[in-house]
Amino acid sequence: MKRQRLAEFLGTFTLVFAGTGAIVINAASHGAIGHAGIALTFGLVVMAMIHTFGDVSGAHFNPAVTLAFAVARRFAWRDVPGYIGAQTGGALAASILLNGLYPHNATLGATLPAGSETQSFVLELVLTAILMLTILSVSTGAKEKGITAGITIGGVVAMEAMFAGPACGASMNPARSLAPALISDHTEHLWLYLVAPVLGALLAVPLCSHLQASGCCDGQCGPDAK
């Protein structure tokens, strides 16, 4: 499991470093990257990390994804704490590095609601449900691997960040939101970015089981199922 945890650490580090880094650098460069560029950065880094680490750890990089895979009986519960610890550690390392590089940035790319908390909560829940349903549909067991998975999942992340980012931040990932919030000390709305993505990911499991072939979410989706 050491290889898998290291892959989750490095993958989540890269996701947060590139994704929230794009937000930080966009602010520092007076909008040189732009919103579309930020959304594409998140989608591209997810796609790249799936291709890089998919055959090592399954390329979760997201506590909500790991929990949903476990609930779907595609991933062993005994491995969940190690994965979530590695993901959280990787995200924190990325935010600490960005804080060192850009100490005057106020939020370090933290996800903050543009409207009400209720609006952002519902958006994050629905966005994550769509993302997780996609992941469950294109993955084998608990592994996101291959050209189809990388392009499809990265595309969904970019699409959701493109249209919903200005409203809620389009986190869909508790580790991605936790790290910049803690390091920048902007935890006032953090709870919704921890709870809503987890609920959304869990909602995708019964949806997938009703849409896909019988047995898909009871550990029979591939050779890597636990």
Coordinates of N, CA and C in Angstrom, one line a residue, residues 22-221:
A22 N -3.4 27.9 -10.5 CA -3.9 28.7 -11.6 C -4.7 29.8 -11.1
I23 N -5.5 29.6 -10.0 CA -6.3 30.7 -9.4 C -5.4 31.7 -8.8
V24 N -4.3 31.3 -8.1 CA -3.4 32.2 -7.5 C -2.6 33.0 -8.5
I25 N -2.1 32.3 -9.5 CA -1.3 33.0 -10.5 C -2.2 33.9 -11.4
N26 N -3.4 33.5 -11.6 CA -4.3 34.4 -12.3 C -4.5 35.7 -11.6
A27 N -4.6 35.7 -10.3 CA -4.8 36.9 -9.5 C -3.5 37.7 -9.5
A28 N -2.3 37.0 -9.4 CA -1.1 37.7 -9.4 C -0.7 38.4 -10.8
S29 N -1.2 37.8 -11.9 CA -1.0 38.2 -13.2 C -2.1 39.1 -13.8
H30 N -3.0 39.5 -12.9 CA -4.1 40.4 -13.3 C -5.0 39.8 -14.4
G31 N -5.3 38.5 -14.2 CA -6.3 37.8 -15.1 C -5.7 37.3 -16.3
A32 N -4.4 37.0 -16.4 CA -3.8 36.5 -17.6 C -4.3 35.1 -18.0
I33 N -4.7 34.3 -17.0 CA -5.2 32.9 -17.2 C -6.7 32.9 -17.6
G34 N -7.4 33.6 -16.8 CA -8.9 33.7 -17.0 C -9.6 32.6 -16.5
H35 N -10.9 32.7 -16.4 CA -11.8 31.7 -15.8 C -11.7 30.4 -16.6
A36 N -11.8 30.5 -18.0 CA -11.7 29.4 -18.8 C -10.4 28.6 -18.7
G37 N -9.3 29.4 -18.5 CA -8.0 28.7 -18.3 C -7.9 28.0 -17.0
I38 N -8.5 28.5 -16.0 CA -8.5 27.9 -14.7 C -9.3 26.5 -14.8
A39 N -10.5 26.6 -15.4 CA -11.3 25.4 -15.5 C -10.6 24.3 -16.3
L40 N -9.9 24.8 -17.4 CA -9.2 23.8 -18.3 C -8.0 23.2 -17.5
T41 N -7.4 24.0 -16.7 CA -6.3 23.5 -15.9 C -6.7 22.4 -15.0
F42 N -7.8 22.6 -14.3 CA -8.3 21.5 -13.4 C -8.6 20.3 -14.2
G43 N -9.3 20.4 -15.4 CA -9.6 19.2 -16.2 C -8.4 18.5 -16.7
L44 N -7.4 19.3 -17.2 CA -6.2 18.8 -17.8 C -5.3 18.1 -16.7
V45 N -5.2 18.7 -15.5 CA -4.4 18.0 -14.5 C -5.0 16.7 -14.0
V46 N -6.4 16.7 -13.9 CA -7.0 15.4 -13.5 C -6.8 14.4 -14.6
M47 N -6.9 14.7 -15.9 CA -6.7 13.8 -16.9 C -5.2 13.3 -16.9
A48 N -4.3 14.2 -16.7 CA -2.9 13.8 -16.7 C -2.6 12.9 -15.5
M49 N -3.1 13.2 -14.4 CA -2.8 12.4 -13.2 C -3.5 11.0 -13.3
I50 N -4.6 10.9 -13.9 CA -5.2 9.6 -14.1 C -4.3 8.7 -15.0
H51 N -3.8 9.3 -16.0 CA -2.9 8.5 -16.9 C -1.6 8.2 -16.2
T52 N -1.1 9.1 -15.3 CA 0.1 8.9 -14.6 C 0.0 7.8 -13.5
F53 N -1.0 7.9 -12.7 CA -1.1 7.1 -11.5 C -2.3 6.1 -11.5
G54 N -3.0 6.0 -12.6 CA -4.2 5.1 -12.6 C -3.9 3.7 -12.3
D55 N -2.8 3.2 -12.9 CA -2.4 1.8 -12.7 C -1.7 1.5 -11.4
V56 N -1.4 2.6 -10.6 CA -0.8 2.4 -9.3 C -1.8 2.4 -8.2
S57 N -2.6 3.5 -8.1 CA -3.5 3.6 -7.0 C -5.0 3.7 -7.4
G58 N -5.2 3.7 -8.7 CA -6.6 3.9 -9.2 C -6.9 5.4 -9.4
A59 N -6.0 6.3 -9.0 CA -6.1 7.7 -9.3 C -7.4 8.3 -8.7
H60 N -7.6 8.1 -7.4 CA -8.8 8.8 -6.8 C -8.6 10.2 -6.6
F61 N -7.6 10.6 -5.8 CA -7.2 12.0 -5.5 C -8.3 12.8 -4.9
N62 N -9.2 12.1 -4.2 CA -10.4 12.8 -3.7 C -11.1 11.9 -2.7
P63 N -11.1 12.4 -1.4 CA -11.7 11.6 -0.3 C -13.2 11.1 -0.7
A64 N -13.9 12.0 -1.3 CA -15.3 11.6 -1.6 C -15.4 10.5 -2.6
V65 N -14.4 10.5 -3.6 CA -14.4 9.4 -4.5 C -14.0 8.1 -3.8
T66 N -13.0 8.1 -3.0 CA -12.6 6.9 -2.2 C -13.7 6.4 -1.4
L67 N -14.4 7.2 -0.7 CA -15.6 6.8 0.1 C -16.6 6.1 -0.7
A68 N -16.9 6.8 -1.9 CA -18.0 6.2 -2.7 C -17.6 4.9 -3.3
F69 N -16.3 4.7 -3.7 CA -15.8 3.4 -4.2 C -16.0 2.4 -3.1
A70 N -15.7 2.7 -1.9 CA -15.8 1.8 -0.8 C -17.3 1.4 -0.5
V71 N -18.2 2.4 -0.6 CA -19.6 2.1 -0.4 C -20.1 1.2 -1.5
A72 N -19.6 1.4 -2.7 CA -20.0 0.6 -3.9 C -19.3 -0.8 -3.9
R73 N -18.6 -1.0 -2.8 CA -17.9 -2.3 -2.7 C -16.9 -2.6 -3.8
R74 N -16.3 -1.5 -4.3 CA -15.2 -1.6 -5.3 C -13.9 -1.4 -4.7
F75 N -13.8 -1.0 -3.4 CA -12.6 -0.6 -2.7 C -12.7 -1.1 -1.3
A76 N -11.6 -1.6 -0.8 CA -11.6 -2.2 0.6 C -11.6 -1.0 1.6
W77 N -12.5 -1.2 2.6 CA -12.7 -0.2 3.7 C -11.4 0.0 4.5
R78 N -10.6 -1.1 4.6 CA -9.4 -1.0 5.4 C -8.4 -0.1 4.8
D79 N -8.5 0.2 3.5 CA -7.5 1.0 2.8 C -8.0 2.5 2.7
V80 N -9.3 2.8 3.1 CA -9.8 4.1 3.0 C -9.0 5.1 3.9
P81 N -8.7 4.9 5.2 CA -8.0 5.9 5.9 C -6.6 6.3 5.3
G82 N -5.9 5.3 4.8 CA -4.6 5.6 4.2 C -4.7 6.4 3.0
Y83 N -5.7 6.1 2.2 CA -5.9 6.9 1.0 C -6.3 8.4 1.3
I84 N -7.3 8.5 2.2 CA -7.7 9.9 2.6 C -6.6 10.7 3.3
G85 N -5.8 10.0 4.1 CA -4.7 10.6 4.7 C -3.7 11.1 3.7
A86 N -3.4 10.3 2.7 CA -2.4 10.7 1.6 C -3.0 11.8 0.8
Q87 N -4.2 11.8 0.5 CA -4.9 12.8 -0.3 C -4.8 14.2 0.4
T88 N -5.2 14.1 1.7 CA -5.2 15.3 2.5 C -3.7 15.9 2.7
G89 N -2.8 15.0 2.9 CA -1.4 15.4 3.0 C -0.9 16.0 1.7
G90 N -1.2 15.5 0.6 CA -0.8 16.0 -0.7 C -1.4 17.4 -1.0
A91 N -2.7 17.5 -0.6 CA -3.3 18.8 -0.8 C -2.7 19.9 0.1
L92 N -2.5 19.5 1.3 CA -1.9 20.5 2.3 C -0.5 20.9 1.8
A93 N 0.3 19.9 1.4 CA 1.7 20.3 0.9 C 1.6 21.3 -0.3
A94 N 0.7 21.1 -1.2 CA 0.6 22.0 -2.3 C 0.2 23.4 -1.9
S95 N -0.8 23.5 -0.9 CA -1.2 24.8 -0.4 C -0.1 25.5 0.4
I96 N 0.7 24.7 1.1 CA 1.8 25.3 1.9 C 2.9 25.8 0.9
L97 N 3.1 25.1 -0.1 CA 4.1 25.6 -1.1 C 3.6 26.8 -1.8
L98 N 2.4 26.9 -2.2 CA 1.8 28.0 -2.9 C 1.8 29.2 -2.0
N99 N 1.6 29.0 -0.7 CA 1.6 30.1 0.3 C 3.0 30.7 0.4
G100 N 4.0 29.8 0.3 CA 5.4 30.3 0.4 C 5.8 31.0 -0.9
L101 N 5.2 30.6 -2.0 CA 5.5 31.3 -3.3 C 4.8 32.6 -3.4
Y102 N 3.5 32.6 -2.9 CA 2.6 33.8 -3.1 C 2.1 34.2 -1.7
P103 N 2.9 34.7 -0.8 CA 2.4 34.9 0.6 C 1.4 36.0 0.7
H104 N 1.2 36.8 -0.3 CA 0.3 37.9 -0.2 C -1.1 37.6 -0.8
N105 N -1.2 36.3 -1.3 CA -2.5 35.9 -1.8 C -3.4 35.6 -0.6
A106 N -4.6 36.2 -0.6 CA -5.5 36.1 0.6 C -6.1 34.7 0.8
T107 N -6.5 34.0 -0.3 CA -7.3 32.8 -0.2 C -6.6 31.6 -0.7
L108 N -5.5 31.7 -1.5 CA -4.8 30.5 -2.0 C -5.7 29.6 -2.9
G109 N -6.7 30.2 -3.5 CA -7.6 29.4 -4.3 C -8.7 28.7 -3.5
A110 N -9.0 29.1 -2.3 CA -10.0 28.4 -1.5 C -11.4 28.6 -2.2
T111 N -12.2 27.6 -2.0 CA -13.5 27.6 -2.6 C -14.5 28.4 -1.7
L112 N -15.1 29.4 -2.2 CA -16.0 30.3 -1.4 C -17.2 30.5 -2.2
P113 N -18.4 30.5 -1.6 CA -19.7 30.7 -2.3 C -19.8 32.1 -2.7
A114 N -20.3 32.3 -4.0 CA -20.6 33.6 -4.5 C -21.9 34.1 -4.0
G115 N -22.8 33.1 -3.8 CA -24.2 33.4 -3.4 C -24.4 32.9 -2.0
S116 N -25.6 32.3 -1.7 CA -25.9 31.7 -0.4 C -25.2 30.4 -0.2
E117 N -25.0 30.0 1.0 CA -24.4 28.7 1.3 C -25.3 27.6 0.8
T118 N -26.6 27.8 0.9 CA -27.6 26.8 0.4 C -27.4 26.5 -1.1
Q119 N -27.2 27.6 -1.8 CA -27.0 27.5 -3.3 C -25.8 26.7 -3.6
S120 N -24.7 27.1 -2.9 CA -23.4 26.4 -3.2 C -23.5 24.9 -2.7
F121 N -24.2 24.7 -1.6 CA -24.3 23.3 -1.1 C -25.0 22.4 -2.2
V122 N -26.1 22.9 -2.7 CA -26.8 22.1 -3.7 C -26.0 21.9 -5.0
L123 N -25.3 23.0 -5.4 CA -24.5 22.9 -6.6 C -23.4 21.9 -6.4
E124 N -22.7 21.9 -5.3 CA -21.6 21.0 -5.0 C -22.1 19.6 -4.9
L125 N -23.2 19.4 -4.3 CA -23.8 18.0 -4.2 C -24.1 17.5 -5.6
V126 N -24.8 18.3 -6.4 CA -25.2 17.8 -7.8 C -23.9 17.6 -8.7
L127 N -23.0 18.6 -8.6 CA -21.8 18.5 -9.4 C -21.0 17.2 -9.1
T128 N -20.9 16.9 -7.8 CA -20.1 15.7 -7.4 C -20.8 14.5 -7.7
A129 N -22.2 14.5 -7.6 CA -22.9 13.3 -8.0 C -22.7 13.0 -9.5
I130 N -22.8 14.0 -10.4 CA -22.5 13.8 -11.8 C -21.1 13.3 -12.0
L131 N -20.1 13.9 -11.4 CA -18.8 13.5 -11.5 C -18.6 12.0 -11.1
M132 N -19.1 11.7 -9.9 CA -18.9 10.3 -9.4 C -19.7 9.3 -10.3
L133 N -20.8 9.7 -10.8 CA -21.6 8.7 -11.7 C -20.7 8.5 -12.9
T134 N -20.1 9.5 -13.4 CA -19.2 9.3 -14.6 C -18.0 8.4 -14.2
I135 N -17.4 8.7 -13.1 CA -16.3 7.8 -12.6 C -16.7 6.4 -12.5
L136 N -17.8 6.1 -11.8 CA -18.2 4.7 -11.7 C -18.5 4.1 -13.0
S137 N -19.0 4.8 -14.0 CA -19.4 4.3 -15.3 C -18.2 4.0 -16.2
V138 N -17.1 4.7 -16.0 CA -15.9 4.5 -16.9 C -14.7 3.8 -16.2
S139 N -14.8 3.6 -14.9 CA -13.7 2.9 -14.2 C -13.9 1.4 -14.2
T140 N -12.8 0.7 -13.9 CA -12.9 -0.7 -13.7 C -12.6 -1.0 -12.2
G141 N -13.5 -1.6 -11.5 CA -13.3 -1.7 -10.1 C -13.2 -0.4 -9.5
A142 N -12.1 -0.2 -8.7 CA -11.8 1.1 -8.1 C -10.7 1.8 -8.8
K143 N -10.4 1.5 -10.1 CA -9.4 2.1 -10.8 C -9.9 3.0 -12.0
E144 N -9.4 4.2 -12.0 CA -9.6 5.1 -13.1 C -8.4 5.0 -14.0
K145 N -8.5 4.4 -15.1 CA -7.3 4.2 -15.9 C -7.7 4.0 -17.4
G146 N -6.8 4.6 -18.2 CA -7.0 4.4 -19.7 C -7.4 5.7 -20.3
I147 N -7.4 5.7 -21.7 CA -7.7 6.9 -22.4 C -9.1 7.4 -22.2
T148 N -10.0 6.5 -22.2 CA -11.4 6.8 -22.0 C -11.7 7.5 -20.6
A149 N -11.2 6.8 -19.6 CA -11.4 7.4 -18.2 C -10.7 8.7 -18.1
G150 N -9.5 8.9 -18.5 CA -8.8 10.1 -18.3 C -9.5 11.3 -19.0
I151 N -9.8 11.1 -20.3 CA -10.4 12.2 -21.1 C -11.8 12.5 -20.6
T152 N -12.6 11.4 -20.3 CA -14.0 11.6 -19.9 C -14.0 12.3 -18.5
I153 N -13.3 11.8 -17.5 CA -13.3 12.4 -16.2 C -12.8 13.8 -16.2
G154 N -11.6 14.0 -16.8 CA -11.0 15.3 -17.0 C -12.0 16.3 -17.6
G155 N -12.7 15.8 -18.7 CA -13.6 16.6 -19.4 C -14.8 17.1 -18.5
V156 N -15.3 16.2 -17.7 CA -16.4 16.5 -16.8 C -15.9 17.5 -15.7
V157 N -14.7 17.3 -15.2 CA -14.2 18.3 -14.2 C -14.1 19.7 -14.8
A158 N -13.5 19.7 -16.1 CA -13.4 21.0 -16.7 C -14.8 21.7 -17.0
M159 N -15.7 20.8 -17.5 CA -17.0 21.3 -17.8 C -17.7 21.9 -16.6
E160 N -17.7 21.2 -15.5 CA -18.4 21.6 -14.3 C -17.7 22.9 -13.7
A161 N -16.4 22.9 -13.8 CA -15.6 24.1 -13.3 C -15.9 25.3 -14.2
M162 N -16.1 25.0 -15.5 CA -16.4 26.1 -16.4 C -17.7 26.9 -16.1
F163 N -18.8 26.1 -15.9 CA -20.0 26.8 -15.7 C -20.4 27.1 -14.3
A164 N -19.9 26.3 -13.3 CA -20.3 26.4 -11.9 C -19.2 27.1 -11.1
G165 N -18.0 27.1 -11.5 CA -16.9 27.7 -10.8 C -17.2 29.1 -10.2
P166 N -17.8 30.0 -11.1 CA -18.0 31.4 -10.6 C -19.1 31.4 -9.5
A167 N -19.9 30.4 -9.4 CA -21.0 30.4 -8.4 C -20.6 29.8 -7.1
C168 N -19.9 28.6 -7.1 CA -19.6 27.9 -5.9 C -18.1 27.5 -5.8
G169 N -17.4 27.7 -6.8 CA -16.0 27.2 -6.8 C -15.8 25.9 -7.5
A170 N -16.9 25.1 -7.6 CA -16.9 23.8 -8.2 C -15.7 22.9 -7.7
S171 N -15.7 22.7 -6.4 CA -14.7 21.9 -5.7 C -14.8 20.4 -6.1
M172 N -15.9 19.9 -5.6 CA -16.2 18.4 -5.8 C -15.2 17.6 -5.1
N173 N -14.4 18.1 -4.2 CA -13.3 17.4 -3.6 C -13.0 18.0 -2.3
P174 N -13.3 17.3 -1.2 CA -13.0 17.8 0.2 C -11.5 18.2 0.4
A175 N -10.6 17.4 -0.1 CA -9.2 17.7 0.1 C -8.8 19.0 -0.6
R176 N -9.3 19.2 -1.8 CA -9.0 20.4 -2.6 C -9.4 21.6 -1.9
S177 N -10.6 21.5 -1.2 CA -11.1 22.7 -0.5 C -10.5 22.9 0.9
L178 N -10.2 21.7 1.6 CA -9.7 21.8 2.9 C -8.3 22.5 3.0
A179 N -7.4 22.1 2.1 CA -6.0 22.6 2.2 C -5.9 24.1 2.1
P180 N -6.4 24.7 1.0 CA -6.3 26.2 0.9 C -7.1 26.9 2.0
A181 N -8.2 26.4 2.4 CA -9.0 27.0 3.5 C -8.2 27.0 4.8
L182 N -7.5 25.9 5.2 CA -6.8 25.9 6.4 C -5.5 26.8 6.3
I183 N -4.8 26.7 5.2 CA -3.5 27.5 5.1 C -3.8 29.0 5.0
S184 N -4.9 29.4 4.4 CA -5.2 30.8 4.2 C -6.1 31.3 5.4
D185 N -6.5 30.4 6.2 CA -7.4 30.7 7.4 C -8.7 31.3 6.9
H186 N -9.3 30.7 5.9 CA -10.6 31.0 5.4 C -11.5 29.8 5.5
T187 N -11.9 29.5 6.7 CA -12.6 28.2 7.0 C -14.1 28.5 7.2
E188 N -14.5 29.8 7.0 CA -15.9 30.1 7.4 C -17.0 29.4 6.6
H189 N -16.7 28.9 5.4 CA -17.7 28.1 4.6 C -17.2 26.7 4.4
L190 N -16.2 26.3 5.0 CA -15.5 25.0 4.7 C -16.4 23.8 4.9
W191 N -17.3 23.9 5.9 CA -18.2 22.7 6.1 C -18.9 22.2 4.9
L192 N -19.4 23.2 4.1 CA -20.2 22.8 3.0 C -19.4 22.1 1.9
Y193 N -18.1 22.5 1.8 CA -17.2 21.8 0.8 C -16.7 20.5 1.3
L194 N -16.9 20.2 2.6 CA -16.6 18.9 3.1 C -17.8 17.9 3.0
V195 N -18.9 18.5 3.3 CA -20.1 17.6 3.4 C -20.8 17.4 2.1
A196 N -21.0 18.4 1.3 CA -21.8 18.3 0.0 C -21.1 17.4 -1.0
P197 N -19.8 17.4 -1.2 CA -19.2 16.5 -2.2 C -19.3 15.0 -1.7
V198 N -19.2 14.8 -0.4 CA -19.3 13.4 0.1 C -20.7 12.9 -0.2
L199 N -21.7 13.7 0.2 CA -23.1 13.3 -0.1 C -23.4 13.1 -1.5
G200 N -22.8 14.0 -2.4 CA -23.1 13.9 -3.8 C -22.4 12.6 -4.4
A201 N -21.2 12.3 -3.9 CA -20.5 11.1 -4.4 C -21.3 9.8 -4.0
L202 N -21.8 9.8 -2.7 CA -22.5 8.7 -2.2 C -23.9 8.5 -3.0
L203 N -24.5 9.6 -3.3 CA -25.7 9.6 -4.1 C -25.5 8.9 -5.4
A204 N -24.3 9.0 -6.0 CA -24.1 8.4 -7.3 C -24.1 6.9 -7.3
V205 N -23.8 6.3 -6.1 CA -23.7 4.9 -6.0 C -25.0 4.2 -6.4
P206 N -26.1 4.5 -5.7 CA -27.4 3.9 -6.0 C -27.8 4.2 -7.4
L207 N -27.5 5.4 -7.9 CA -27.9 5.8 -9.3 C -27.2 4.9 -10.3
C208 N -25.9 4.7 -10.0 CA -25.1 3.8 -10.9 C -25.6 2.4 -10.9
S209 N -26.0 1.9 -9.7 CA -26.4 0.5 -9.6 C -27.7 0.3 -10.3
H210 N -28.5 1.3 -10.4 CA -29.8 1.2 -11.2 C -29.6 1.3 -12.7
L211 N -28.6 2.0 -13.1 CA -28.3 2.3 -14.5 C -27.5 1.2 -15.2
Q212 N -26.5 0.7 -14.4 CA -25.6 -0.3 -15.0 C -26.1 -1.7 -14.8
A213 N -25.3 -2.6 -15.3 CA -25.6 -4.0 -15.2 C -25.7 -4.5 -13.8
S214 N -26.5 -5.5 -13.6 CA -26.7 -6.0 -12.2 C -25.3 -6.5 -11.7
G215 N -25.1 -6.1 -10.4 CA -23.8 -6.4 -9.7 C -22.7 -5.4 -9.9
C216 N -23.0 -4.3 -10.6 CA -22.0 -3.3 -10.8 C -21.4 -2.7 -9.5
C217 N -22.3 -2.4 -8.6 CA -21.9 -1.8 -7.4 C -21.9 -2.7 -6.2
D218 N -21.6 -4.0 -6.4 CA -21.5 -4.9 -5.2 C -20.2 -5.7 -5.3
G219 N -19.2 -5.0 -5.9 CA -17.9 -5.6 -5.9 C -17.6 -6.5 -7.1
Q220 N -18.5 -6.4 -8.1 CA -18.3 -7.3 -9.3 C -18.0 -6.6 -10.6
C221 N -17.3 -5.4 -10.4 CA -17.1 -4.6 -11.6 C -15.7 -4.8 -12.2

